[in-house]
């Protein structure tokens, strides 16, 4: 449970300029027809920190409102949920030998020792899913991920979350009105 709370904390630390964002969508969905949405809880583990849960929802709500969608408690044209996760990945850094491009003896390679360092880094990921309740199909999915950097300032965390969500929803809706 504490790991999930940490995952959400890390996700709030996503900096708007440094994270990787990706999205995909159902090309047959008519995004122009969606006017309302409702939240569902499709996370596998309940969130211990309700403040973080509200912050994530508030940030997504602001983005969707700016795109013309209105939040409702039930009967929405879309159903929205999120998941947060932290994974450990290996990072490799190398420092080459002496010389300029190609090193001494170019074009045959560099001369000197090459040093490779390995470290384990934690990567936080926040995934937003939007489902069409009529078809029960995923119509849009976006994710933001970043190497984690714990920030102690909650106001800064929230601003960073807002930046990440603005970047993620920048291209929403894709192909509005197209079928």
PDB file of N, CA and C in Angstrom, residues 37-138:
ATOM      1  N   UNK A  37     -18.291  13.031 -19.229  1.00  0.00           N
ATOM      2  CA  UNK A  37     -17.505  11.891 -18.756  1.00  0.00           C
ATOM      3  C   UNK A  37     -17.746  11.703 -17.272  1.00  0.00           C
ATOM      4  N   UNK A  38     -17.436  10.508 -16.819  1.00  0.00           N
ATOM      5  CA  UNK A  38     -17.507  10.197 -15.389  1.00  0.00           C
ATOM      6  C   UNK A  38     -16.252   9.424 -15.020  1.00  0.00           C
ATOM      7  N   UNK A  39     -15.873   9.514 -13.758  1.00  0.00           N
ATOM      8  CA  UNK A  39     -14.708   8.790 -13.253  1.00  0.00           C
ATOM      9  C   UNK A  39     -15.113   7.403 -12.772  1.00  0.00           C
ATOM     10  N   UNK A  40     -14.228   6.447 -12.997  1.00  0.00           N
ATOM     11  CA  UNK A  40     -14.356   5.129 -12.379  1.00  0.00           C
ATOM     12  C   UNK A  40     -13.030   4.811 -11.713  1.00  0.00           C
ATOM     13  N   UNK A  41     -13.057   3.884 -10.815  1.00  0.00           N
ATOM     14  CA  UNK A  41     -11.848   3.457 -10.126  1.00  0.00           C
ATOM     15  C   UNK A  41     -11.465   2.091 -10.670  1.00  0.00           C
ATOM     16  N   UNK A  42     -10.531   2.066 -11.644  1.00  0.00           N
ATOM     17  CA  UNK A  42     -10.110   0.775 -12.164  1.00  0.00           C
ATOM     18  C   UNK A  42      -8.705   0.405 -11.715  1.00  0.00           C
ATOM     19  N   UNK A  43      -8.251   1.076 -10.682  1.00  0.00           N
ATOM     20  CA  UNK A  43      -6.957   0.721 -10.098  1.00  0.00           C
ATOM     21  C   UNK A  43      -7.096  -0.569  -9.318  1.00  0.00           C
ATOM     22  N   UNK A  44      -6.035  -1.354  -9.297  1.00  0.00           N
ATOM     23  CA  UNK A  44      -6.070  -2.650  -8.620  1.00  0.00           C
ATOM     24  C   UNK A  44      -5.985  -2.520  -7.103  1.00  0.00           C
ATOM     25  N   UNK A  45      -5.336  -1.471  -6.631  1.00  0.00           N
ATOM     26  CA  UNK A  45      -5.143  -1.280  -5.197  1.00  0.00           C
ATOM     27  C   UNK A  45      -5.721   0.080  -4.830  1.00  0.00           C
ATOM     28  N   UNK A  46      -6.487   0.179  -3.751  1.00  0.00           N
ATOM     29  CA  UNK A  46      -7.042   1.478  -3.372  1.00  0.00           C
ATOM     30  C   UNK A  46      -5.940   2.479  -3.010  1.00  0.00           C
ATOM     31  N   UNK A  47      -6.191   3.731  -3.298  1.00  0.00           N
ATOM     32  CA  UNK A  47      -5.226   4.781  -3.000  1.00  0.00           C
ATOM     33  C   UNK A  47      -5.319   5.142  -1.531  1.00  0.00           C
ATOM     34  N   UNK A  48      -4.181   5.106  -0.855  1.00  0.00           N
ATOM     35  CA  UNK A  48      -4.168   5.497   0.555  1.00  0.00           C
ATOM     36  C   UNK A  48      -4.251   7.002   0.711  1.00  0.00           C
ATOM     37  N   UNK A  49      -3.636   7.722  -0.213  1.00  0.00           N
ATOM     38  CA  UNK A  49      -3.574   9.163  -0.092  1.00  0.00           C
ATOM     39  C   UNK A  49      -4.665   9.799  -0.946  1.00  0.00           C
ATOM     40  N   UNK A  50      -5.764  10.139  -0.298  1.00  0.00           N
ATOM     41  CA  UNK A  50      -6.904  10.695  -1.020  1.00  0.00           C
ATOM     42  C   UNK A  50      -6.607  12.073  -1.591  1.00  0.00           C
ATOM     43  N   UNK A  51      -5.683  12.800  -0.989  1.00  0.00           N
ATOM     44  CA  UNK A  51      -5.318  14.118  -1.515  1.00  0.00           C
ATOM     45  C   UNK A  51      -4.668  13.965  -2.879  1.00  0.00           C
ATOM     46  N   UNK A  52      -3.754  13.004  -3.017  1.00  0.00           N
ATOM     47  CA  UNK A  52      -3.109  12.775  -4.304  1.00  0.00           C
ATOM     48  C   UNK A  52      -4.117  12.311  -5.346  1.00  0.00           C
ATOM     49  N   UNK A  53      -5.029  11.458  -4.941  1.00  0.00           N
ATOM     50  CA  UNK A  53      -6.072  10.983  -5.846  1.00  0.00           C
ATOM     51  C   UNK A  53      -6.893  12.162  -6.363  1.00  0.00           C
ATOM     52  N   UNK A  54      -7.288  13.049  -5.459  1.00  0.00           N
ATOM     53  CA  UNK A  54      -8.063  14.233  -5.865  1.00  0.00           C
ATOM     54  C   UNK A  54      -7.244  15.152  -6.760  1.00  0.00           C
ATOM     55  N   UNK A  55      -5.945  15.308  -6.460  1.00  0.00           N
ATOM     56  CA  UNK A  55      -5.101  16.171  -7.288  1.00  0.00           C
ATOM     57  C   UNK A  55      -5.009  15.650  -8.719  1.00  0.00           C
ATOM     58  N   UNK A  56      -4.821  14.348  -8.868  1.00  0.00           N
ATOM     59  CA  UNK A  56      -4.747  13.766 -10.213  1.00  0.00           C
ATOM     60  C   UNK A  56      -6.069  13.988 -10.937  1.00  0.00           C
ATOM     61  N   UNK A  57      -7.167  13.695 -10.279  1.00  0.00           N
ATOM     62  CA  UNK A  57      -8.483  13.876 -10.908  1.00  0.00           C
ATOM     63  C   UNK A  57      -8.751  15.348 -11.221  1.00  0.00           C
ATOM     64  N   UNK A  58      -8.383  16.237 -10.320  1.00  0.00           N
ATOM     65  CA  UNK A  58      -8.595  17.672 -10.540  1.00  0.00           C
ATOM     66  C   UNK A  58      -7.812  18.154 -11.766  1.00  0.00           C
ATOM     67  N   UNK A  59      -6.583  17.678 -11.905  1.00  0.00           N
ATOM     68  CA  UNK A  59      -5.757  18.079 -13.043  1.00  0.00           C
ATOM     69  C   UNK A  59      -6.328  17.554 -14.362  1.00  0.00           C
ATOM     70  N   UNK A  60      -6.748  16.297 -14.368  1.00  0.00           N
ATOM     71  CA  UNK A  60      -7.367  15.728 -15.575  1.00  0.00           C
ATOM     72  C   UNK A  60      -8.692  16.433 -15.855  1.00  0.00           C
ATOM     73  N   UNK A  61      -9.485  16.704 -14.816  1.00  0.00           N
ATOM     74  CA  UNK A  61     -10.757  17.423 -14.984  1.00  0.00           C
ATOM     75  C   UNK A  61     -10.534  18.765 -15.683  1.00  0.00           C
ATOM     76  N   UNK A  62      -9.512  19.494 -15.265  1.00  0.00           N
ATOM     77  CA  UNK A  62      -9.230  20.804 -15.857  1.00  0.00           C
ATOM     78  C   UNK A  62      -8.898  20.666 -17.342  1.00  0.00           C
ATOM     79  N   UNK A  63      -8.109  19.651 -17.687  1.00  0.00           N
ATOM     80  CA  UNK A  63      -7.758  19.446 -19.095  1.00  0.00           C
ATOM     81  C   UNK A  63      -8.984  19.077 -19.925  1.00  0.00           C
ATOM     82  N   UNK A  64      -9.798  18.179 -19.409  1.00  0.00           N
ATOM     83  CA  UNK A  64     -10.985  17.759 -20.160  1.00  0.00           C
ATOM     84  C   UNK A  64     -11.992  18.903 -20.281  1.00  0.00           C
ATOM     85  N   UNK A  65     -12.124  19.718 -19.235  1.00  0.00           N
ATOM     86  CA  UNK A  65     -13.023  20.880 -19.303  1.00  0.00           C
ATOM     87  C   UNK A  65     -12.545  21.857 -20.376  1.00  0.00           C
ATOM     88  N   UNK A  66     -11.224  22.030 -20.490  1.00  0.00           N
ATOM     89  CA  UNK A  66     -10.685  22.933 -21.509  1.00  0.00           C
ATOM     90  C   UNK A  66     -10.924  22.400 -22.920  1.00  0.00           C
ATOM     91  N   UNK A  67     -11.212  21.108 -23.035  1.00  0.00           N
ATOM     92  CA  UNK A  67     -11.504  20.488 -24.334  1.00  0.00           C
ATOM     93  C   UNK A  67     -13.007  20.386 -24.582  1.00  0.00           C
ATOM     94  N   UNK A  68     -13.807  20.954 -23.666  1.00  0.00           N
ATOM     95  CA  UNK A  68     -15.251  20.995 -23.854  1.00  0.00           C
ATOM     96  C   UNK A  68     -16.024  19.840 -23.247  1.00  0.00           C
ATOM     97  N   UNK A  69     -15.365  18.988 -22.461  1.00  0.00           N
ATOM     98  CA  UNK A  69     -16.078  17.887 -21.818  1.00  0.00           C
ATOM     99  C   UNK A  69     -16.531  18.307 -20.424  1.00  0.00           C
ATOM    100  N   UNK A  70     -17.686  17.825 -20.016  1.00  0.00           N
ATOM    101  CA  UNK A  70     -18.254  18.158 -18.715  1.00  0.00           C
ATOM    102  C   UNK A  70     -18.316  16.896 -17.865  1.00  0.00           C
ATOM    103  N   UNK A  71     -17.849  17.009 -16.626  1.00  0.00           N
ATOM    104  CA  UNK A  71     -17.867  15.875 -15.703  1.00  0.00           C
ATOM    105  C   UNK A  71     -19.265  15.684 -15.133  1.00  0.00           C
ATOM    106  N   UNK A  72     -19.716  14.425 -15.103  1.00  0.00           N
ATOM    107  CA  UNK A  72     -20.995  14.062 -14.493  1.00  0.00           C
ATOM    108  C   UNK A  72     -20.742  12.905 -13.536  1.00  0.00           C
ATOM    109  N   UNK A  73     -21.650  12.702 -12.607  1.00  0.00           N
ATOM    110  CA  UNK A  73     -21.488  11.623 -11.631  1.00  0.00           C
ATOM    111  C   UNK A  73     -21.864  10.259 -12.196  1.00  0.00           C
ATOM    112  N   UNK A  74     -22.785  10.236 -13.162  1.00  0.00           N
ATOM    113  CA  UNK A  74     -23.168   8.964 -13.792  1.00  0.00           C
ATOM    114  C   UNK A  74     -23.734   9.255 -15.175  1.00  0.00           C
ATOM    115  N   UNK A  75     -23.750   8.233 -16.016  1.00  0.00           N
ATOM    116  CA  UNK A  75     -24.313   8.373 -17.348  1.00  0.00           C
ATOM    117  C   UNK A  75     -23.458   9.150 -18.323  1.00  0.00           C
ATOM    118  N   UNK A  76     -22.141   9.201 -18.104  1.00  0.00           N
ATOM    119  CA  UNK A  76     -21.255   9.943 -18.993  1.00  0.00           C
ATOM    120  C   UNK A  76     -21.085   9.276 -20.351  1.00  0.00           C
ATOM    121  N   UNK A  77     -20.772  10.095 -21.354  1.00  0.00           N
ATOM    122  CA  UNK A  77     -20.476   9.574 -22.689  1.00  0.00           C
ATOM    123  C   UNK A  77     -19.155   8.811 -22.686  1.00  0.00           C
ATOM    124  N   UNK A  78     -18.279   9.161 -21.757  1.00  0.00           N
ATOM    125  CA  UNK A  78     -16.988   8.502 -21.567  1.00  0.00           C
ATOM    126  C   UNK A  78     -16.841   8.109 -20.109  1.00  0.00           C
ATOM    127  N   UNK A  79     -16.064   7.070 -19.878  1.00  0.00           N
ATOM    128  CA  UNK A  79     -15.693   6.659 -18.527  1.00  0.00           C
ATOM    129  C   UNK A  79     -14.178   6.801 -18.450  1.00  0.00           C
ATOM    130  N   UNK A  80     -13.684   7.523 -17.431  1.00  0.00           N
ATOM    131  CA  UNK A  80     -12.261   7.831 -17.306  1.00  0.00           C
ATOM    132  C   UNK A  80     -11.713   7.219 -16.026  1.00  0.00           C
ATOM    133  N   UNK A  81     -10.521   6.652 -16.121  1.00  0.00           N
ATOM    134  CA  UNK A  81      -9.838   6.104 -14.959  1.00  0.00           C
ATOM    135  C   UNK A  81      -8.337   6.261 -15.122  1.00  0.00           C
ATOM    136  N   UNK A  82      -7.592   6.023 -14.049  1.00  0.00           N
ATOM    137  CA  UNK A  82      -6.137   6.123 -14.136  1.00  0.00           C
ATOM    138  C   UNK A  82      -5.478   5.043 -13.298  1.00  0.00           C
ATOM    139  N   UNK A  83      -4.209   4.802 -13.623  1.00  0.00           N
ATOM    140  CA  UNK A  83      -3.352   3.905 -12.854  1.00  0.00           C
ATOM    141  C   UNK A  83      -2.006   4.598 -12.695  1.00  0.00           C
ATOM    142  N   UNK A  84      -1.363   4.357 -11.577  1.00  0.00           N
ATOM    143  CA  UNK A  84      -0.021   4.877 -11.337  1.00  0.00           C
ATOM    144  C   UNK A  84       0.881   3.704 -10.990  1.00  0.00           C
ATOM    145  N   UNK A  85       2.121   3.758 -11.467  1.00  0.00           N
ATOM    146  CA  UNK A  85       3.053   2.661 -11.205  1.00  0.00           C
ATOM    147  C   UNK A  85       4.475   3.198 -11.134  1.00  0.00           C
ATOM    148  N   UNK A  86       5.316   2.460 -10.434  1.00  0.00           N
ATOM    149  CA  UNK A  86       6.745   2.759 -10.359  1.00  0.00           C
ATOM    150  C   UNK A  86       7.485   1.500 -10.763  1.00  0.00           C
ATOM    151  N   UNK A  87       8.462   1.653 -11.649  1.00  0.00           N
ATOM    152  CA  UNK A  87       9.280   0.502 -12.037  1.00  0.00           C
ATOM    153  C   UNK A  87      10.750   0.864 -11.881  1.00  0.00           C
ATOM    154  N   UNK A  88      11.565  -0.159 -11.717  1.00  0.00           N
ATOM    155  CA  UNK A  88      13.007   0.051 -11.626  1.00  0.00           C
ATOM    156  C   UNK A  88      13.630  -0.357 -12.951  1.00  0.00           C
ATOM    157  N   UNK A  89      14.485   0.516 -13.472  1.00  0.00           N
ATOM    158  CA  UNK A  89      15.150   0.260 -14.738  1.00  0.00           C
ATOM    159  C   UNK A  89      16.642   0.481 -14.573  1.00  0.00           C
ATOM    160  N   UNK A  90      17.412  -0.169 -15.433  1.00  0.00           N
ATOM    161  CA  UNK A  90      18.863   0.003 -15.441  1.00  0.00           C
ATOM    162  C   UNK A  90      19.213   1.156 -16.364  1.00  0.00           C
ATOM    163  N   UNK A  91      20.150   1.959 -15.922  1.00  0.00           N
ATOM    164  CA  UNK A  91      20.654   3.062 -16.728  1.00  0.00           C
ATOM    165  C   UNK A  91      22.147   2.843 -16.920  1.00  0.00           C
ATOM    166  N   UNK A  92      22.608   2.941 -18.157  1.00  0.00           N
ATOM    167  CA  UNK A  92      24.016   2.735 -18.473  1.00  0.00           C
ATOM    168  C   UNK A  92      24.598   4.037 -18.985  1.00  0.00           C
ATOM    169  N   UNK A  93      25.741   4.424 -18.431  1.00  0.00           N
ATOM    170  CA  UNK A  93      26.461   5.615 -18.871  1.00  0.00           C
ATOM    171  C   UNK A  93      27.880   5.204 -19.201  1.00  0.00           C
ATOM    172  N   UNK A  94      28.393   5.714 -20.324  1.00  0.00           N
ATOM    173  CA  UNK A  94      29.774   5.384 -20.678  1.00  0.00           C
ATOM    174  C   UNK A  94      30.552   6.655 -20.941  1.00  0.00           C
ATOM    175  N   UNK A  95      31.799   6.616 -20.574  1.00  0.00           N
ATOM    176  CA  UNK A  95      32.726   7.707 -20.796  1.00  0.00           C
ATOM    177  C   UNK A  95      33.861   7.128 -21.616  1.00  0.00           C
ATOM    178  N   UNK A  96      34.026   7.622 -22.836  1.00  0.00           N
ATOM    179  CA  UNK A  96      35.002   7.060 -23.767  1.00  0.00           C
ATOM    180  C   UNK A  96      36.429   7.480 -23.462  1.00  0.00           C
ATOM    181  N   UNK A  97      37.341   7.002 -24.319  1.00  0.00           N
ATOM    182  CA  UNK A  97      38.773   7.278 -24.183  1.00  0.00           C
ATOM    183  C   UNK A  97      39.129   8.666 -24.667  1.00  0.00           C
ATOM    184  N   UNK A  98      40.418   8.868 -24.963  1.00  0.00           N
ATOM    185  CA  UNK A  98      40.908  10.185 -25.352  1.00  0.00           C
ATOM    186  C   UNK A  98      40.687  10.438 -26.823  1.00  0.00           C
ATOM    187  N   UNK A  99      40.774  11.697 -27.198  1.00  0.00           N
ATOM    188  CA  UNK A  99      40.733  12.052 -28.607  1.00  0.00           C
ATOM    189  C   UNK A  99      39.445  12.737 -28.993  1.00  0.00           C
ATOM    190  N   UNK A 100      39.443  13.244 -30.224  1.00  0.00           N
ATOM    191  CA  UNK A 100      38.271  13.916 -30.761  1.00  0.00           C
ATOM    192  C   UNK A 100      37.305  12.907 -31.345  1.00  0.00           C
ATOM    193  N   UNK A 101      36.639  13.301 -32.421  1.00  0.00           N
ATOM    194  CA  UNK A 101      35.687  12.368 -33.035  1.00  0.00           C
ATOM    195  C   UNK A 101      36.394  11.082 -33.440  1.00  0.00           C
ATOM    196  N   UNK A 102      35.975   9.995 -32.890  1.00  0.00           N
ATOM    197  CA  UNK A 102      36.605   8.715 -33.195  1.00  0.00           C
ATOM    198  C   UNK A 102      37.832   8.452 -32.349  1.00  0.00           C
ATOM    199  N   UNK A 103      38.313   9.465 -31.621  1.00  0.00           N
ATOM    200  CA  UNK A 103      39.468   9.281 -30.750  1.00  0.00           C
ATOM    201  C   UNK A 103      40.779   9.256 -31.522  1.00  0.00           C
ATOM    202  N   UNK A 104      41.868   8.986 -30.817  1.00  0.00           N
ATOM    203  CA  UNK A 104      43.194   8.906 -31.425  1.00  0.00           C
ATOM    204  C   UNK A 104      43.203   7.739 -32.403  1.00  0.00           C
ATOM    205  N   UNK A 105      43.728   7.958 -33.585  1.00  0.00           N
ATOM    206  CA  UNK A 105      43.761   6.901 -34.576  1.00  0.00           C
ATOM    207  C   UNK A 105      42.497   6.857 -35.416  1.00  0.00           C
ATOM    208  N   UNK A 106      41.698   7.925 -35.340  1.00  0.00           N
ATOM    209  CA  UNK A 106      40.464   7.988 -36.114  1.00  0.00           C
ATOM    210  C   UNK A 106      40.788   7.739 -37.567  1.00  0.00           C
ATOM    211  N   UNK A 107      40.102   7.013 -38.361  1.00  0.00           N
ATOM    212  CA  UNK A 107      38.747   6.519 -38.210  1.00  0.00           C
ATOM    213  C   UNK A 107      38.680   5.125 -37.618  1.00  0.00           C
ATOM    214  N   UNK A 108      39.750   4.673 -36.984  1.00  0.00           N
ATOM    215  CA  UNK A 108      39.790   3.290 -36.514  1.00  0.00           C
ATOM    216  C   UNK A 108      39.315   3.121 -35.083  1.00  0.00           C
ATOM    217  N   UNK A 109      38.959   4.195 -34.393  1.00  0.00           N
ATOM    218  CA  UNK A 109      38.457   4.080 -33.025  1.00  0.00           C
ATOM    219  C   UNK A 109      39.247   4.949 -32.081  1.00  0.00           C
ATOM    220  N   UNK A 110      38.825   4.964 -30.839  1.00  0.00           N
ATOM    221  CA  UNK A 110      39.491   5.813 -29.851  1.00  0.00           C
ATOM    222  C   UNK A 110      40.570   5.030 -29.132  1.00  0.00           C
ATOM    223  N   UNK A 111      41.456   5.768 -28.527  1.00  0.00           N
ATOM    224  CA  UNK A 111      42.564   5.186 -27.806  1.00  0.00           C
ATOM    225  C   UNK A 111      42.382   5.548 -26.345  1.00  0.00           C
ATOM    226  N   UNK A 112      42.406   4.607 -25.484  1.00  0.00           N
ATOM    227  CA  UNK A 112      42.234   4.862 -24.064  1.00  0.00           C
ATOM    228  C   UNK A 112      41.163   3.961 -23.488  1.00  0.00           C
ATOM    229  N   UNK A 113      40.920   4.143 -22.217  1.00  0.00           N
ATOM    230  CA  UNK A 113      39.945   3.301 -21.524  1.00  0.00           C
ATOM    231  C   UNK A 113      38.534   3.850 -21.674  1.00  0.00           C
ATOM    232  N   UNK A 114      37.583   2.966 -21.710  1.00  0.00           N
ATOM    233  CA  UNK A 114      36.173   3.344 -21.684  1.00  0.00           C
ATOM    234  C   UNK A 114      35.600   2.882 -20.359  1.00  0.00           C
ATOM    235  N   UNK A 115      34.927   3.785 -19.691  1.00  0.00           N
ATOM    236  CA  UNK A 115      34.349   3.464 -18.394  1.00  0.00           C
ATOM    237  C   UNK A 115      32.830   3.413 -18.528  1.00  0.00           C
ATOM    238  N   UNK A 116      32.231   2.325 -18.095  1.00  0.00           N
ATOM    239  CA  UNK A 116      30.780   2.169 -18.130  1.00  0.00           C
ATOM    240  C   UNK A 116      30.279   2.038 -16.698  1.00  0.00           C
ATOM    241  N   UNK A 117      29.291   2.857 -16.362  1.00  0.00           N
ATOM    242  CA  UNK A 117      28.682   2.755 -15.037  1.00  0.00           C
ATOM    243  C   UNK A 117      27.225   2.340 -15.202  1.00  0.00           C
ATOM    244  N   UNK A 118      26.753   1.591 -14.247  1.00  0.00           N
ATOM    245  CA  UNK A 118      25.371   1.123 -14.244  1.00  0.00           C
ATOM    246  C   UNK A 118      24.709   1.590 -12.958  1.00  0.00           C
ATOM    247  N   UNK A 119      23.488   2.049 -13.087  1.00  0.00           N
ATOM    248  CA  UNK A 119      22.733   2.417 -11.895  1.00  0.00           C
ATOM    249  C   UNK A 119      21.279   2.007 -12.092  1.00  0.00           C
ATOM    250  N   UNK A 120      20.599   1.819 -10.991  1.00  0.00           N
ATOM    251  CA  UNK A 120      19.177   1.500 -11.029  1.00  0.00           C
ATOM    252  C   UNK A 120      18.411   2.780 -10.740  1.00  0.00           C
ATOM    253  N   UNK A 121      17.476   3.096 -11.614  1.00  0.00           N
ATOM    254  CA  UNK A 121      16.668   4.301 -11.444  1.00  0.00           C
ATOM    255  C   UNK A 121      15.203   3.897 -11.335  1.00  0.00           C
ATOM    256  N   UNK A 122      14.433   4.706 -10.655  1.00  0.00           N
ATOM    257  CA  UNK A 122      13.000   4.460 -10.558  1.00  0.00           C
ATOM    258  C   UNK A 122      12.293   5.366 -11.553  1.00  0.00           C
ATOM    259  N   UNK A 123      11.370   4.772 -12.297  1.00  0.00           N
ATOM    260  CA  UNK A 123      10.603   5.498 -13.296  1.00  0.00           C
ATOM    261  C   UNK A 123       9.133   5.436 -12.893  1.00  0.00           C
ATOM    262  N   UNK A 124       8.523   6.596 -12.791  1.00  0.00           N
ATOM    263  CA  UNK A 124       7.102   6.672 -12.462  1.00  0.00           C
ATOM    264  C   UNK A 124       6.278   6.807 -13.727  1.00  0.00           C
ATOM    265  N   UNK A 125       5.119   6.192 -13.739  1.00  0.00           N
ATOM    266  CA  UNK A 125       4.241   6.253 -14.909  1.00  0.00           C
ATOM    267  C   UNK A 125       2.805   6.472 -14.447  1.00  0.00           C
ATOM    268  N   UNK A 126       2.131   7.402 -15.100  1.00  0.00           N
ATOM    269  CA  UNK A 126       0.721   7.674 -14.860  1.00  0.00           C
ATOM    270  C   UNK A 126      -0.012   7.395 -16.166  1.00  0.00           C
ATOM    271  N   UNK A 127      -0.994   6.509 -16.132  1.00  0.00           N
ATOM    272  CA  UNK A 127      -1.732   6.104 -17.331  1.00  0.00           C
ATOM    273  C   UNK A 127      -3.193   6.516 -17.160  1.00  0.00           C
ATOM    274  N   UNK A 128      -3.719   7.224 -18.151  1.00  0.00           N
ATOM    275  CA  UNK A 128      -5.115   7.652 -18.161  1.00  0.00           C
ATOM    276  C   UNK A 128      -5.824   6.859 -19.259  1.00  0.00           C
ATOM    277  N   UNK A 129      -6.969   6.274 -18.937  1.00  0.00           N
ATOM    278  CA  UNK A 129      -7.752   5.541 -19.932  1.00  0.00           C
ATOM    279  C   UNK A 129      -9.144   6.119 -20.054  1.00  0.00           C
ATOM    280  N   UNK A 130      -9.647   6.202 -21.292  1.00  0.00           N
ATOM    281  CA  UNK A 130     -11.005   6.683 -21.548  1.00  0.00           C
ATOM    282  C   UNK A 130     -11.747   5.595 -22.316  1.00  0.00           C
ATOM    283  N   UNK A 131     -12.898   5.210 -21.786  1.00  0.00           N
ATOM    284  CA  UNK A 131     -13.683   4.120 -22.354  1.00  0.00           C
ATOM    285  C   UNK A 131     -15.042   4.627 -22.808  1.00  0.00           C
ATOM    286  N   UNK A 132     -15.547   4.036 -23.876  1.00  0.00           N
ATOM    287  CA  UNK A 132     -16.909   4.303 -24.323  1.00  0.00           C
ATOM    288  C   UNK A 132     -17.807   3.297 -23.605  1.00  0.00           C
ATOM    289  N   UNK A 133     -18.699   3.749 -22.712  1.00  0.00           N
ATOM    290  CA  UNK A 133     -19.512   2.795 -21.952  1.00  0.00           C
ATOM    291  C   UNK A 133     -20.511   2.022 -22.818  1.00  0.00           C
ATOM    292  N   UNK A 134     -20.900   2.574 -23.958  1.00  0.00           N
ATOM    293  CA  UNK A 134     -21.853   1.874 -24.828  1.00  0.00           C
ATOM    294  C   UNK A 134     -21.208   0.640 -25.457  1.00  0.00           C
ATOM    295  N   UNK A 135     -19.937   0.780 -25.879  1.00  0.00           N
ATOM    296  CA  UNK A 135     -19.242  -0.341 -26.531  1.00  0.00           C
ATOM    297  C   UNK A 135     -18.328  -1.092 -25.572  1.00  0.00           C
ATOM    298  N   UNK A 136     -18.090  -0.497 -24.390  1.00  0.00           N
ATOM    299  CA  UNK A 136     -17.171  -1.052 -23.391  1.00  0.00           C
ATOM    300  C   UNK A 136     -15.755  -1.220 -23.957  1.00  0.00           C
ATOM    301  N   UNK A 137     -15.378  -0.310 -24.842  1.00  0.00           N
ATOM    302  CA  UNK A 137     -14.068  -0.354 -25.482  1.00  0.00           C
ATOM    303  C   UNK A 137     -13.238   0.866 -25.080  1.00  0.00           C
ATOM    304  N   UNK A 138     -11.934   0.650 -24.961  1.00  0.00           N
ATOM    305  CA  UNK A 138     -10.996   1.743 -24.731  1.00  0.00           C
ATOM    306  C   UNK A 138     -10.942   2.584 -26.003  1.00  0.00           C
TER     307      UNK A 138
END
